[in-house]
Amino acid sequence: MEVLRMAFGFADSSVTYEPKDEPRITPVVSAVVEYLSSMCARDGSVVLPDEGSREYEFYVFESITEEEMMEYLGKLLNVYSCSESELIMALAYLHRSEQANLGLKVNLFNVKLLFTIAFTLAVKFNEDLVYSNGYYSQQSGLPLDVLNRLELCLFESVGYHLNVTPEEFEQLQSCVFA
């Protein structure tokens, strides 16, 4: 512990290093979870895609509370070693995917899965330090084959376009913090 304090420049012994698995719940995480919640609530009906279709895999039939989602995203933010901007970028990918009308609509039953895939894509696109999908699979709790398959499906649904313009980012950020 003392080595960590010295390595990070902590002179005061009362300051301790927090493990990476502690969720990093910030105002951005809270706002993104609230925004995701509003996305889920905008359409009360959930129309399931045909069983066996690629979109069907995005429906896990497990709802998640806002508090659980906040803890989960706070954990991912830490273990993915990324900035909060990827949270906004992930929302942009979800909007693009919905606009493509391929049957991928964010709802209470798939929000965790869809956002995890979108967030992973945003991190891999935007960060200098990128890990293997095995790492992202382990940290997110998604099986590797599911992560790989759904990442490709979401990537295709956004037209292989992962760049988020400053204007698009600012517009979405203002919606999230409205």
PDB file of C-alpha atoms in Angstrom:
ATOM      1  CA  MET A   1       0.000   0.000   0.000  1.00  0.00           C
ATOM      2  CA  GLU A   2       2.832   2.390   0.845  1.00  0.00           C
ATOM      3  CA  VAL A   3       4.383   1.774  -2.576  1.00  0.00           C
ATOM      4  CA  LEU A   4       1.105   2.771  -4.216  1.00  0.00           C
ATOM      5  CA  ARG A   5       0.930   5.941  -2.146  1.00  0.00           C
ATOM      6  CA  MET A   6       4.459   6.862  -3.179  1.00  0.00           C
ATOM      7  CA  ALA A   7       3.893   5.956  -6.843  1.00  0.00           C
ATOM      8  CA  PHE A   8       0.824   8.173  -7.016  1.00  0.00           C
ATOM      9  CA  GLY A   9       2.452  10.976  -5.036  1.00  0.00           C
ATOM     10  CA  PHE A  10       0.362  10.606  -1.900  1.00  0.00           C
ATOM     11  CA  ALA A  11       2.349  12.083   0.962  1.00  0.00           C
ATOM     12  CA  ASP A  12      -0.493  11.813   3.440  1.00  0.00           C
ATOM     13  CA  SER A  13      -0.958   8.265   4.760  1.00  0.00           C
ATOM     14  CA  SER A  14      -4.688   8.903   5.280  1.00  0.00           C
ATOM     15  CA  VAL A  15      -5.168   8.922   1.490  1.00  0.00           C
ATOM     16  CA  THR A  16      -5.616   5.425   0.162  1.00  0.00           C
ATOM     17  CA  TYR A  17      -5.794   3.938  -3.289  1.00  0.00           C
ATOM     18  CA  GLU A  18      -9.283   2.734  -4.207  1.00  0.00           C
ATOM     19  CA  PRO A  19      -9.470  -0.584  -6.029  1.00  0.00           C
ATOM     20  CA  LYS A  20     -10.557  -0.399  -9.673  1.00  0.00           C
ATOM     21  CA  ASP A  21     -13.615  -2.529  -9.044  1.00  0.00           C
ATOM     22  CA  GLU A  22     -15.250   0.234  -7.006  1.00  0.00           C
ATOM     23  CA  PRO A  23     -17.940   1.855  -9.182  1.00  0.00           C
ATOM     24  CA  ARG A  24     -17.112   5.371 -10.348  1.00  0.00           C
ATOM     25  CA  ILE A  25     -20.529   6.972 -10.086  1.00  0.00           C
ATOM     26  CA  THR A  26     -20.290  10.496 -11.423  1.00  0.00           C
ATOM     27  CA  PRO A  27     -22.876  13.088 -12.445  1.00  0.00           C
ATOM     28  CA  VAL A  28     -22.401  11.906 -16.051  1.00  0.00           C
ATOM     29  CA  VAL A  29     -23.128   8.282 -15.112  1.00  0.00           C
ATOM     30  CA  SER A  30     -26.240   9.386 -13.211  1.00  0.00           C
ATOM     31  CA  ALA A  31     -27.460  11.541 -16.100  1.00  0.00           C
ATOM     32  CA  VAL A  32     -26.840   8.781 -18.671  1.00  0.00           C
ATOM     33  CA  VAL A  33     -28.764   6.251 -16.564  1.00  0.00           C
ATOM     34  CA  GLU A  34     -31.651   8.700 -16.216  1.00  0.00           C
ATOM     35  CA  TYR A  35     -31.598   9.290 -19.980  1.00  0.00           C
ATOM     36  CA  LEU A  36     -31.557   5.527 -20.657  1.00  0.00           C
ATOM     37  CA  SER A  37     -34.491   5.155 -18.299  1.00  0.00           C
ATOM     38  CA  SER A  38     -36.437   7.746 -20.293  1.00  0.00           C
ATOM     39  CA  MET A  39     -35.562   5.885 -23.515  1.00  0.00           C
ATOM     40  CA  CYS A  40     -37.026   2.717 -22.011  1.00  0.00           C
ATOM     41  CA  ALA A  41     -40.176   4.477 -20.832  1.00  0.00           C
ATOM     42  CA  ARG A  42     -41.035   6.339 -24.043  1.00  0.00           C
ATOM     43  CA  ASP A  43     -42.836   3.337 -25.534  1.00  0.00           C
ATOM     44  CA  GLY A  44     -44.642   1.127 -23.070  1.00  0.00           C
ATOM     45  CA  SER A  45     -45.062  -1.765 -25.468  1.00  0.00           C
ATOM     46  CA  VAL A  46     -42.250  -4.151 -26.220  1.00  0.00           C
ATOM     47  CA  VAL A  47     -42.511  -5.882 -29.567  1.00  0.00           C
ATOM     48  CA  LEU A  48     -40.178  -8.823 -29.699  1.00  0.00           C
ATOM     49  CA  PRO A  49     -38.412  -9.587 -32.950  1.00  0.00           C
ATOM     50  CA  ASP A  50     -38.894 -13.021 -34.470  1.00  0.00           C
ATOM     51  CA  GLU A  51     -37.129 -15.743 -32.507  1.00  0.00           C
ATOM     52  CA  GLY A  52     -34.010 -16.755 -34.383  1.00  0.00           C
ATOM     53  CA  SER A  53     -33.470 -13.300 -35.895  1.00  0.00           C
ATOM     54  CA  ARG A  54     -30.255 -11.431 -35.142  1.00  0.00           C
ATOM     55  CA  GLU A  55     -32.184  -8.768 -33.260  1.00  0.00           C
ATOM     56  CA  TYR A  56     -33.770 -11.388 -30.986  1.00  0.00           C
ATOM     57  CA  GLU A  57     -30.402 -11.877 -29.303  1.00  0.00           C
ATOM     58  CA  PHE A  58     -30.594  -8.322 -27.948  1.00  0.00           C
ATOM     59  CA  TYR A  59     -33.570  -9.264 -25.784  1.00  0.00           C
ATOM     60  CA  VAL A  60     -32.451 -10.909 -22.590  1.00  0.00           C
ATOM     61  CA  PHE A  61     -35.797 -10.743 -20.762  1.00  0.00           C
ATOM     62  CA  GLU A  62     -34.244  -9.335 -17.620  1.00  0.00           C
ATOM     63  CA  SER A  63     -35.064  -5.868 -16.392  1.00  0.00           C
ATOM     64  CA  ILE A  64     -32.645  -3.732 -14.397  1.00  0.00           C
ATOM     65  CA  THR A  65     -33.285  -0.935 -11.930  1.00  0.00           C
ATOM     66  CA  GLU A  66     -31.733   2.522 -12.312  1.00  0.00           C
ATOM     67  CA  GLU A  67     -29.634   1.921  -9.203  1.00  0.00           C
ATOM     68  CA  GLU A  68     -28.300  -1.392 -10.547  1.00  0.00           C
ATOM     69  CA  MET A  69     -27.554   0.223 -13.903  1.00  0.00           C
ATOM     70  CA  MET A  70     -25.733   3.088 -12.201  1.00  0.00           C
ATOM     71  CA  GLU A  71     -23.533   0.651 -10.246  1.00  0.00           C
ATOM     72  CA  TYR A  72     -22.899  -1.403 -13.380  1.00  0.00           C
ATOM     73  CA  LEU A  73     -21.913   1.578 -15.540  1.00  0.00           C
ATOM     74  CA  GLY A  74     -19.787   3.004 -12.733  1.00  0.00           C
ATOM     75  CA  LYS A  75     -17.936  -0.318 -12.569  1.00  0.00           C
ATOM     76  CA  LEU A  76     -17.462  -0.452 -16.360  1.00  0.00           C
ATOM     77  CA  LEU A  77     -16.213   3.127 -16.411  1.00  0.00           C
ATOM     78  CA  ASN A  78     -13.480   2.097 -13.984  1.00  0.00           C
ATOM     79  CA  VAL A  79     -12.443  -1.268 -15.383  1.00  0.00           C
ATOM     80  CA  TYR A  80     -12.525  -0.089 -19.003  1.00  0.00           C
ATOM     81  CA  SER A  81     -10.150   2.735 -17.982  1.00  0.00           C
ATOM     82  CA  CYS A  82     -11.902   5.280 -20.149  1.00  0.00           C
ATOM     83  CA  SER A  83     -13.332   8.768 -20.044  1.00  0.00           C
ATOM     84  CA  GLU A  84     -16.968   9.645 -19.496  1.00  0.00           C
ATOM     85  CA  SER A  85     -17.302  10.894 -23.070  1.00  0.00           C
ATOM     86  CA  GLU A  86     -17.680   7.294 -24.241  1.00  0.00           C
ATOM     87  CA  LEU A  87     -20.969   7.128 -22.328  1.00  0.00           C
ATOM     88  CA  ILE A  88     -22.359   9.893 -24.540  1.00  0.00           C
ATOM     89  CA  MET A  89     -20.886   8.279 -27.654  1.00  0.00           C
ATOM     90  CA  ALA A  90     -22.608   5.001 -26.745  1.00  0.00           C
ATOM     91  CA  LEU A  91     -25.934   6.858 -26.603  1.00  0.00           C
ATOM     92  CA  ALA A  92     -25.230   8.239 -30.078  1.00  0.00           C
ATOM     93  CA  TYR A  93     -24.726   4.687 -31.362  1.00  0.00           C
ATOM     94  CA  LEU A  94     -28.014   3.569 -29.799  1.00  0.00           C
ATOM     95  CA  HIS A  95     -29.852   6.481 -31.442  1.00  0.00           C
ATOM     96  CA  ARG A  96     -28.305   5.667 -34.821  1.00  0.00           C
ATOM     97  CA  SER A  97     -29.203   2.025 -34.437  1.00  0.00           C
ATOM     98  CA  GLU A  98     -32.813   2.867 -33.642  1.00  0.00           C
ATOM     99  CA  GLN A  99     -33.005   5.268 -36.595  1.00  0.00           C
ATOM    100  CA  ALA A 100     -31.827   2.492 -38.915  1.00  0.00           C
ATOM    101  CA  ASN A 101     -35.141   0.704 -38.182  1.00  0.00           C
ATOM    102  CA  LEU A 102     -33.593  -2.730 -37.901  1.00  0.00           C
ATOM    103  CA  GLY A 103     -35.675  -3.736 -34.912  1.00  0.00           C
ATOM    104  CA  LEU A 104     -33.206  -2.687 -32.224  1.00  0.00           C
ATOM    105  CA  LYS A 105     -35.205  -0.549 -29.818  1.00  0.00           C
ATOM    106  CA  VAL A 106     -33.952   0.196 -26.341  1.00  0.00           C
ATOM    107  CA  ASN A 107     -36.355  -1.044 -23.689  1.00  0.00           C
ATOM    108  CA  LEU A 108     -36.359  -2.204 -20.106  1.00  0.00           C
ATOM    109  CA  PHE A 109     -35.415  -5.756 -21.084  1.00  0.00           C
ATOM    110  CA  ASN A 110     -32.382  -5.017 -23.241  1.00  0.00           C
ATOM    111  CA  VAL A 111     -31.025  -1.669 -22.058  1.00  0.00           C
ATOM    112  CA  LYS A 112     -28.119  -3.184 -20.118  1.00  0.00           C
ATOM    113  CA  LEU A 113     -27.084  -5.440 -22.971  1.00  0.00           C
ATOM    114  CA  LEU A 114     -27.446  -2.840 -25.729  1.00  0.00           C
ATOM    115  CA  PHE A 115     -25.686  -0.122 -23.764  1.00  0.00           C
ATOM    116  CA  THR A 116     -22.848  -2.472 -22.796  1.00  0.00           C
ATOM    117  CA  ILE A 117     -22.231  -3.314 -26.447  1.00  0.00           C
ATOM    118  CA  ALA A 118     -22.476   0.339 -27.535  1.00  0.00           C
ATOM    119  CA  PHE A 119     -20.205   1.462 -24.692  1.00  0.00           C
ATOM    120  CA  THR A 120     -17.624  -1.190 -25.559  1.00  0.00           C
ATOM    121  CA  LEU A 121     -17.631  -0.025 -29.190  1.00  0.00           C
ATOM    122  CA  ALA A 122     -17.207   3.597 -28.090  1.00  0.00           C
ATOM    123  CA  VAL A 123     -14.284   2.738 -25.826  1.00  0.00           C
ATOM    124  CA  LYS A 124     -12.560   0.662 -28.495  1.00  0.00           C
ATOM    125  CA  PHE A 125     -13.012   3.417 -31.076  1.00  0.00           C
ATOM    126  CA  ASN A 126     -12.027   6.376 -28.935  1.00  0.00           C
ATOM    127  CA  GLU A 127      -9.385   5.232 -26.448  1.00  0.00           C
ATOM    128  CA  ASP A 128      -5.679   4.792 -27.133  1.00  0.00           C
ATOM    129  CA  LEU A 129      -5.397   1.800 -24.816  1.00  0.00           C
ATOM    130  CA  VAL A 130      -7.705  -0.941 -26.091  1.00  0.00           C
ATOM    131  CA  TYR A 131      -8.048  -4.382 -24.558  1.00  0.00           C
ATOM    132  CA  SER A 132      -9.070  -7.671 -26.136  1.00  0.00           C
ATOM    133  CA  ASN A 133     -12.717  -8.645 -26.340  1.00  0.00           C
ATOM    134  CA  GLY A 134     -11.858 -11.336 -23.795  1.00  0.00           C
ATOM    135  CA  TYR A 135     -11.110  -8.594 -21.268  1.00  0.00           C
ATOM    136  CA  TYR A 136     -14.286  -6.654 -22.100  1.00  0.00           C
ATOM    137  CA  SER A 137     -16.272  -9.891 -21.895  1.00  0.00           C
ATOM    138  CA  GLN A 138     -14.861 -10.729 -18.489  1.00  0.00           C
ATOM    139  CA  GLN A 139     -15.443  -7.236 -17.102  1.00  0.00           C
ATOM    140  CA  SER A 140     -18.958  -6.809 -18.509  1.00  0.00           C
ATOM    141  CA  GLY A 141     -20.149 -10.292 -17.619  1.00  0.00           C
ATOM    142  CA  LEU A 142     -21.156 -11.068 -21.197  1.00  0.00           C
ATOM    143  CA  PRO A 143     -19.996 -14.344 -22.728  1.00  0.00           C
ATOM    144  CA  LEU A 144     -17.304 -13.702 -25.336  1.00  0.00           C
ATOM    145  CA  ASP A 145     -19.274 -15.219 -28.224  1.00  0.00           C
ATOM    146  CA  VAL A 146     -22.282 -13.039 -27.356  1.00  0.00           C
ATOM    147  CA  LEU A 147     -20.125  -9.904 -27.124  1.00  0.00           C
ATOM    148  CA  ASN A 148     -18.481 -10.648 -30.476  1.00  0.00           C
ATOM    149  CA  ARG A 149     -21.743 -11.416 -32.268  1.00  0.00           C
ATOM    150  CA  LEU A 150     -23.728  -8.495 -30.882  1.00  0.00           C
ATOM    151  CA  GLU A 151     -20.856  -6.052 -31.326  1.00  0.00           C
ATOM    152  CA  LEU A 152     -20.810  -6.889 -35.031  1.00  0.00           C
ATOM    153  CA  CYS A 153     -24.594  -6.606 -35.254  1.00  0.00           C
ATOM    154  CA  LEU A 154     -24.597  -3.159 -33.606  1.00  0.00           C
ATOM    155  CA  PHE A 155     -21.600  -2.066 -35.680  1.00  0.00           C
ATOM    156  CA  GLU A 156     -23.513  -2.993 -38.842  1.00  0.00           C
ATOM    157  CA  SER A 157     -26.677  -1.266 -37.614  1.00  0.00           C
ATOM    158  CA  VAL A 158     -24.815   2.060 -37.293  1.00  0.00           C
ATOM    159  CA  GLY A 159     -23.484   1.648 -40.826  1.00  0.00           C
ATOM    160  CA  TYR A 160     -19.916   1.026 -39.594  1.00  0.00           C
ATOM    161  CA  HIS A 161     -19.833   4.717 -38.676  1.00  0.00           C
ATOM    162  CA  LEU A 162     -18.452   5.225 -35.158  1.00  0.00           C
ATOM    163  CA  ASN A 163     -17.265   8.816 -35.393  1.00  0.00           C
ATOM    164  CA  VAL A 164     -19.412  11.222 -33.400  1.00  0.00           C
ATOM    165  CA  THR A 165     -19.120  14.816 -34.578  1.00  0.00           C
ATOM    166  CA  PRO A 166     -18.677  17.579 -31.999  1.00  0.00           C
ATOM    167  CA  GLU A 167     -22.131  18.919 -32.930  1.00  0.00           C
ATOM    168  CA  GLU A 168     -23.782  15.520 -32.461  1.00  0.00           C
ATOM    169  CA  PHE A 169     -21.940  15.022 -29.177  1.00  0.00           C
ATOM    170  CA  GLU A 170     -22.930  18.444 -27.820  1.00  0.00           C
ATOM    171  CA  GLN A 171     -26.555  17.995 -28.887  1.00  0.00           C
ATOM    172  CA  LEU A 172     -26.808  14.630 -27.179  1.00  0.00           C
ATOM    173  CA  GLN A 173     -24.945  15.875 -24.112  1.00  0.00           C
ATOM    174  CA  SER A 174     -27.411  18.764 -23.751  1.00  0.00           C
ATOM    175  CA  CYS A 175     -30.320  16.272 -23.989  1.00  0.00           C
ATOM    176  CA  VAL A 176     -28.752  14.072 -21.321  1.00  0.00           C
ATOM    177  CA  PHE A 177     -28.280  16.977 -18.923  1.00  0.00           C
ATOM    178  CA  ALA A 178     -31.644  18.644 -19.690  1.00  0.00           C
TER     179      ALA A 178
END
